[in-house]
Amino acid sequence: MKQLDVSSVACVDVPATVHDVRIRPYGIGDAEALRQMSERLSSESLYTRFFSGTPQIPEAYVRALQQLDHWDREAMVALLDGRMLGVAEYVRDRREPWRAEIAVLITDPWQGHGLAGRMVRFLAQLAERRGISEFDADVVLANRTAMSAIRTGWPAIKPTRDGGSVHYRLPLPLAQAIPG
């Protein structure tokens, strides 16, 4: 049998896709990867998530995720080669426990590739199993991408405007698939 000589074969660098990304619950050891995620976030991305000008992911947010109970407060992370690409979380409303606030943060290079939609679908499945039947989402008006994704997943929902943001009440299960 003749041995194949692969020394002359060109290496083709295949770019990763959203299907190469691992999505799992946030873990106690994820704080440093979350902090490092700031390096791949623009000031605009940080503003649309935290509604304020911050140069990096706030340390108070990192500490809050370290306190997840994985029932009333849950977060999913997206990882590729050990790097965190995104985090999606919900926080159950104490007064109306069937509702939860949802928020998503995706690194700039991965925005627009369907990663947020995949993460929201996973998070919604967990939330439904835990008795949550509605997500609330506040979105800065400048975040057209998020508003478009919400319209795709919940086409009949109309937001209410509140100053420089809009508020959505999003029933679960999802009306149709969110892109991703």
PDB file of C-alpha atoms in Angstrom:
ATOM      1  CA  MET A   1       0.000   0.000   0.000  1.00  0.00           C
ATOM      2  CA  LYS A   2       1.334   3.404  -0.969  1.00  0.00           C
ATOM      3  CA  GLN A   3       1.613   6.048   1.755  1.00  0.00           C
ATOM      4  CA  LEU A   4      -0.103   9.331   1.013  1.00  0.00           C
ATOM      5  CA  ASP A   5       2.231  12.323   1.043  1.00  0.00           C
ATOM      6  CA  VAL A   6       0.292  15.172   2.633  1.00  0.00           C
ATOM      7  CA  SER A   7       3.204  17.578   2.903  1.00  0.00           C
ATOM      8  CA  SER A   8       2.206  19.344  -0.294  1.00  0.00           C
ATOM      9  CA  VAL A   9      -1.497  19.589   0.539  1.00  0.00           C
ATOM     10  CA  ALA A  10      -2.512  23.117   1.420  1.00  0.00           C
ATOM     11  CA  CYS A  11      -4.117  23.668   4.789  1.00  0.00           C
ATOM     12  CA  VAL A  12      -7.499  25.241   4.400  1.00  0.00           C
ATOM     13  CA  ASP A  13      -8.612  27.346   7.344  1.00  0.00           C
ATOM     14  CA  VAL A  14     -12.350  26.826   7.580  1.00  0.00           C
ATOM     15  CA  PRO A  15     -14.018  29.612   9.550  1.00  0.00           C
ATOM     16  CA  ALA A  16     -16.098  28.555  12.534  1.00  0.00           C
ATOM     17  CA  THR A  17     -19.878  28.776  12.246  1.00  0.00           C
ATOM     18  CA  VAL A  18     -22.574  29.159  14.855  1.00  0.00           C
ATOM     19  CA  HIS A  19     -22.930  25.358  14.795  1.00  0.00           C
ATOM     20  CA  ASP A  20     -19.342  24.989  16.055  1.00  0.00           C
ATOM     21  CA  VAL A  21     -20.150  26.997  19.169  1.00  0.00           C
ATOM     22  CA  ARG A  22     -20.865  25.200  22.448  1.00  0.00           C
ATOM     23  CA  ILE A  23     -23.751  26.571  24.527  1.00  0.00           C
ATOM     24  CA  ARG A  24     -23.998  25.609  28.172  1.00  0.00           C
ATOM     25  CA  PRO A  25     -25.079  27.065  31.538  1.00  0.00           C
ATOM     26  CA  TYR A  26     -22.807  29.688  33.090  1.00  0.00           C
ATOM     27  CA  GLY A  27     -20.497  28.089  35.639  1.00  0.00           C
ATOM     28  CA  ILE A  28     -18.729  29.344  38.729  1.00  0.00           C
ATOM     29  CA  GLY A  29     -15.396  29.208  36.850  1.00  0.00           C
ATOM     30  CA  ASP A  30     -16.546  31.441  33.971  1.00  0.00           C
ATOM     31  CA  ALA A  31     -15.858  34.850  35.552  1.00  0.00           C
ATOM     32  CA  GLU A  32     -12.451  35.399  33.930  1.00  0.00           C
ATOM     33  CA  ALA A  33     -13.699  34.379  30.459  1.00  0.00           C
ATOM     34  CA  LEU A  34     -16.589  36.807  30.927  1.00  0.00           C
ATOM     35  CA  ARG A  35     -14.179  39.627  31.834  1.00  0.00           C
ATOM     36  CA  GLN A  36     -12.025  38.797  28.789  1.00  0.00           C
ATOM     37  CA  MET A  37     -15.119  38.987  26.584  1.00  0.00           C
ATOM     38  CA  SER A  38     -14.888  42.794  27.008  1.00  0.00           C
ATOM     39  CA  GLU A  39     -11.903  42.790  24.632  1.00  0.00           C
ATOM     40  CA  ARG A  40     -14.232  41.799  21.788  1.00  0.00           C
ATOM     41  CA  LEU A  41     -17.057  44.224  22.598  1.00  0.00           C
ATOM     42  CA  SER A  42     -17.393  47.713  21.173  1.00  0.00           C
ATOM     43  CA  SER A  43     -18.558  50.610  23.319  1.00  0.00           C
ATOM     44  CA  GLU A  44     -21.823  50.466  21.339  1.00  0.00           C
ATOM     45  CA  SER A  45     -22.361  46.793  22.238  1.00  0.00           C
ATOM     46  CA  LEU A  46     -21.672  47.499  25.896  1.00  0.00           C
ATOM     47  CA  TYR A  47     -24.066  50.455  25.837  1.00  0.00           C
ATOM     48  CA  THR A  48     -26.920  48.529  24.207  1.00  0.00           C
ATOM     49  CA  ARG A  49     -26.621  45.775  26.833  1.00  0.00           C
ATOM     50  CA  PHE A  50     -25.996  47.810  29.996  1.00  0.00           C
ATOM     51  CA  PHE A  51     -27.780  51.052  28.962  1.00  0.00           C
ATOM     52  CA  SER A  52     -24.774  53.107  30.027  1.00  0.00           C
ATOM     53  CA  GLY A  53     -21.338  54.010  28.781  1.00  0.00           C
ATOM     54  CA  THR A  54     -18.958  51.497  30.290  1.00  0.00           C
ATOM     55  CA  PRO A  55     -15.501  50.588  28.964  1.00  0.00           C
ATOM     56  CA  GLN A  56     -15.900  46.935  29.879  1.00  0.00           C
ATOM     57  CA  ILE A  57     -18.331  44.430  31.339  1.00  0.00           C
ATOM     58  CA  PRO A  58     -19.105  45.843  34.799  1.00  0.00           C
ATOM     59  CA  GLU A  59     -17.604  43.953  37.721  1.00  0.00           C
ATOM     60  CA  ALA A  60     -20.995  44.114  39.482  1.00  0.00           C
ATOM     61  CA  TYR A  61     -22.432  42.102  36.570  1.00  0.00           C
ATOM     62  CA  VAL A  62     -19.641  39.511  36.853  1.00  0.00           C
ATOM     63  CA  ARG A  63     -20.355  39.181  40.590  1.00  0.00           C
ATOM     64  CA  ALA A  64     -24.102  38.871  39.943  1.00  0.00           C
ATOM     65  CA  LEU A  65     -23.543  35.960  37.560  1.00  0.00           C
ATOM     66  CA  GLN A  66     -21.435  34.250  40.218  1.00  0.00           C
ATOM     67  CA  GLN A  67     -24.619  34.206  42.345  1.00  0.00           C
ATOM     68  CA  LEU A  68     -26.838  32.363  39.838  1.00  0.00           C
ATOM     69  CA  ASP A  69     -29.215  29.857  41.383  1.00  0.00           C
ATOM     70  CA  HIS A  70     -30.004  28.249  37.987  1.00  0.00           C
ATOM     71  CA  TRP A  71     -33.728  28.480  38.701  1.00  0.00           C
ATOM     72  CA  ASP A  72     -34.871  32.063  39.321  1.00  0.00           C
ATOM     73  CA  ARG A  73     -31.759  33.437  37.666  1.00  0.00           C
ATOM     74  CA  GLU A  74     -30.136  31.530  34.799  1.00  0.00           C
ATOM     75  CA  ALA A  75     -27.467  32.317  32.246  1.00  0.00           C
ATOM     76  CA  MET A  76     -26.186  30.447  29.217  1.00  0.00           C
ATOM     77  CA  VAL A  77     -22.778  31.049  27.682  1.00  0.00           C
ATOM     78  CA  ALA A  78     -21.513  30.464  24.160  1.00  0.00           C
ATOM     79  CA  LEU A  79     -17.952  29.166  23.903  1.00  0.00           C
ATOM     80  CA  LEU A  80     -15.552  28.463  21.076  1.00  0.00           C
ATOM     81  CA  ASP A  81     -12.019  27.240  21.733  1.00  0.00           C
ATOM     82  CA  GLY A  82     -12.323  28.304  25.368  1.00  0.00           C
ATOM     83  CA  ARG A  83     -13.311  31.889  24.537  1.00  0.00           C
ATOM     84  CA  MET A  84     -16.668  33.250  25.611  1.00  0.00           C
ATOM     85  CA  LEU A  85     -18.612  34.640  22.651  1.00  0.00           C
ATOM     86  CA  GLY A  86     -21.848  35.477  24.377  1.00  0.00           C
ATOM     87  CA  VAL A  87     -24.028  35.327  27.448  1.00  0.00           C
ATOM     88  CA  ALA A  88     -27.825  35.201  27.620  1.00  0.00           C
ATOM     89  CA  GLU A  89     -29.631  35.398  30.924  1.00  0.00           C
ATOM     90  CA  TYR A  90     -33.005  35.664  32.543  1.00  0.00           C
ATOM     91  CA  VAL A  91     -34.007  36.924  35.975  1.00  0.00           C
ATOM     92  CA  ARG A  92     -37.403  35.856  37.293  1.00  0.00           C
ATOM     93  CA  ASP A  93     -39.759  38.616  38.451  1.00  0.00           C
ATOM     94  CA  ARG A  94     -40.389  38.178  42.200  1.00  0.00           C
ATOM     95  CA  ARG A  95     -43.868  39.753  42.071  1.00  0.00           C
ATOM     96  CA  GLU A  96     -44.979  37.864  38.950  1.00  0.00           C
ATOM     97  CA  PRO A  97     -42.971  34.620  38.988  1.00  0.00           C
ATOM     98  CA  TRP A  98     -44.262  33.464  35.590  1.00  0.00           C
ATOM     99  CA  ARG A  99     -42.313  36.362  34.024  1.00  0.00           C
ATOM    100  CA  ALA A 100     -38.582  36.950  33.654  1.00  0.00           C
ATOM    101  CA  GLU A 101     -36.387  39.729  32.295  1.00  0.00           C
ATOM    102  CA  ILE A 102     -34.103  38.531  29.489  1.00  0.00           C
ATOM    103  CA  ALA A 103     -30.844  40.058  28.268  1.00  0.00           C
ATOM    104  CA  VAL A 104     -28.260  38.951  25.699  1.00  0.00           C
ATOM    105  CA  LEU A 105     -24.694  40.076  25.015  1.00  0.00           C
ATOM    106  CA  ILE A 106     -22.744  38.802  21.978  1.00  0.00           C
ATOM    107  CA  THR A 107     -19.177  39.753  21.043  1.00  0.00           C
ATOM    108  CA  ASP A 108     -18.977  42.022  18.024  1.00  0.00           C
ATOM    109  CA  PRO A 109     -17.415  39.484  15.602  1.00  0.00           C
ATOM    110  CA  TRP A 110     -20.295  37.060  16.275  1.00  0.00           C
ATOM    111  CA  GLN A 111     -23.182  39.505  16.022  1.00  0.00           C
ATOM    112  CA  GLY A 112     -25.479  38.882  13.079  1.00  0.00           C
ATOM    113  CA  HIS A 113     -24.611  35.173  12.779  1.00  0.00           C
ATOM    114  CA  GLY A 114     -27.613  33.746  14.642  1.00  0.00           C
ATOM    115  CA  LEU A 115     -25.810  33.064  17.917  1.00  0.00           C
ATOM    116  CA  ALA A 116     -28.143  35.230  20.020  1.00  0.00           C
ATOM    117  CA  GLY A 117     -31.157  33.434  18.575  1.00  0.00           C
ATOM    118  CA  ARG A 118     -29.736  30.018  19.410  1.00  0.00           C
ATOM    119  CA  MET A 119     -28.968  31.136  22.950  1.00  0.00           C
ATOM    120  CA  VAL A 120     -32.450  32.596  23.463  1.00  0.00           C
ATOM    121  CA  ARG A 121     -34.034  29.335  22.253  1.00  0.00           C
ATOM    122  CA  PHE A 122     -32.013  27.308  24.797  1.00  0.00           C
ATOM    123  CA  LEU A 123     -32.802  29.799  27.549  1.00  0.00           C
ATOM    124  CA  ALA A 124     -36.518  29.826  26.664  1.00  0.00           C
ATOM    125  CA  GLN A 125     -36.673  26.027  26.872  1.00  0.00           C
ATOM    126  CA  LEU A 126     -35.136  26.094  30.344  1.00  0.00           C
ATOM    127  CA  ALA A 127     -37.411  28.928  31.455  1.00  0.00           C
ATOM    128  CA  GLU A 128     -40.557  27.110  30.304  1.00  0.00           C
ATOM    129  CA  ARG A 129     -39.579  23.995  32.244  1.00  0.00           C
ATOM    130  CA  ARG A 130     -39.208  26.233  35.312  1.00  0.00           C
ATOM    131  CA  GLY A 131     -42.680  27.732  35.053  1.00  0.00           C
ATOM    132  CA  ILE A 132     -41.820  30.933  33.210  1.00  0.00           C
ATOM    133  CA  SER A 133     -44.327  31.728  30.481  1.00  0.00           C
ATOM    134  CA  GLU A 134     -43.253  35.237  29.487  1.00  0.00           C
ATOM    135  CA  PHE A 135     -40.002  37.111  28.910  1.00  0.00           C
ATOM    136  CA  ASP A 136     -39.656  40.866  29.304  1.00  0.00           C
ATOM    137  CA  ALA A 137     -37.013  42.624  27.233  1.00  0.00           C
ATOM    138  CA  ASP A 138     -35.891  46.238  27.272  1.00  0.00           C
ATOM    139  CA  VAL A 139     -34.027  47.271  24.130  1.00  0.00           C
ATOM    140  CA  VAL A 140     -32.225  50.538  23.400  1.00  0.00           C
ATOM    141  CA  LEU A 141     -33.755  52.131  20.290  1.00  0.00           C
ATOM    142  CA  ALA A 142     -30.361  52.082  18.544  1.00  0.00           C
ATOM    143  CA  ASN A 143     -30.256  48.270  18.795  1.00  0.00           C
ATOM    144  CA  ARG A 144     -32.062  47.565  15.508  1.00  0.00           C
ATOM    145  CA  THR A 145     -30.580  44.053  15.290  1.00  0.00           C
ATOM    146  CA  ALA A 146     -32.186  42.985  18.570  1.00  0.00           C
ATOM    147  CA  MET A 147     -35.534  44.542  17.606  1.00  0.00           C
ATOM    148  CA  SER A 148     -35.445  42.716  14.277  1.00  0.00           C
ATOM    149  CA  ALA A 149     -34.686  39.383  15.971  1.00  0.00           C
ATOM    150  CA  ILE A 150     -37.553  39.901  18.415  1.00  0.00           C
ATOM    151  CA  ARG A 151     -39.948  40.680  15.522  1.00  0.00           C
ATOM    152  CA  THR A 152     -38.873  37.424  13.868  1.00  0.00           C
ATOM    153  CA  GLY A 153     -39.419  35.279  16.973  1.00  0.00           C
ATOM    154  CA  TRP A 154     -42.572  37.092  18.095  1.00  0.00           C
ATOM    155  CA  PRO A 155     -44.093  38.694  14.960  1.00  0.00           C
ATOM    156  CA  ALA A 156     -47.388  39.729  16.598  1.00  0.00           C
ATOM    157  CA  ILE A 157     -45.813  41.520  19.573  1.00  0.00           C
ATOM    158  CA  LYS A 158     -45.842  45.311  19.654  1.00  0.00           C
ATOM    159  CA  PRO A 159     -43.389  47.049  21.971  1.00  0.00           C
ATOM    160  CA  THR A 160     -44.138  50.004  24.212  1.00  0.00           C
ATOM    161  CA  ARG A 161     -41.782  52.944  24.049  1.00  0.00           C
ATOM    162  CA  ASP A 162     -40.135  54.289  27.180  1.00  0.00           C
ATOM    163  CA  GLY A 163     -37.793  57.202  26.488  1.00  0.00           C
ATOM    164  CA  GLY A 164     -34.775  55.916  24.559  1.00  0.00           C
ATOM    165  CA  SER A 165     -35.807  52.270  24.747  1.00  0.00           C
ATOM    166  CA  VAL A 166     -38.668  49.929  23.951  1.00  0.00           C
ATOM    167  CA  HIS A 167     -40.169  47.281  26.202  1.00  0.00           C
ATOM    168  CA  TYR A 168     -41.358  43.897  24.928  1.00  0.00           C
ATOM    169  CA  ARG A 169     -43.523  41.274  26.633  1.00  0.00           C
ATOM    170  CA  LEU A 170     -42.660  38.015  24.913  1.00  0.00           C
ATOM    171  CA  PRO A 171     -44.858  34.959  25.515  1.00  0.00           C
ATOM    172  CA  LEU A 172     -43.299  31.497  25.651  1.00  0.00           C
ATOM    173  CA  PRO A 173     -43.079  29.218  23.788  1.00  0.00           C
ATOM    174  CA  LEU A 174     -41.646  31.160  20.902  1.00  0.00           C
ATOM    175  CA  ALA A 175     -44.179  31.914  18.147  1.00  0.00           C
ATOM    176  CA  GLN A 176     -41.698  30.778  15.514  1.00  0.00           C
ATOM    177  CA  ALA A 177     -38.018  30.049  15.247  1.00  0.00           C
ATOM    178  CA  ILE A 178     -35.624  32.892  15.967  1.00  0.00           C
ATOM    179  CA  PRO A 179     -32.867  33.011  13.345  1.00  0.00           C
ATOM    180  CA  GLY A 180     -29.816  30.945  14.190  1.00  0.00           C
TER     181      GLY A 180
END
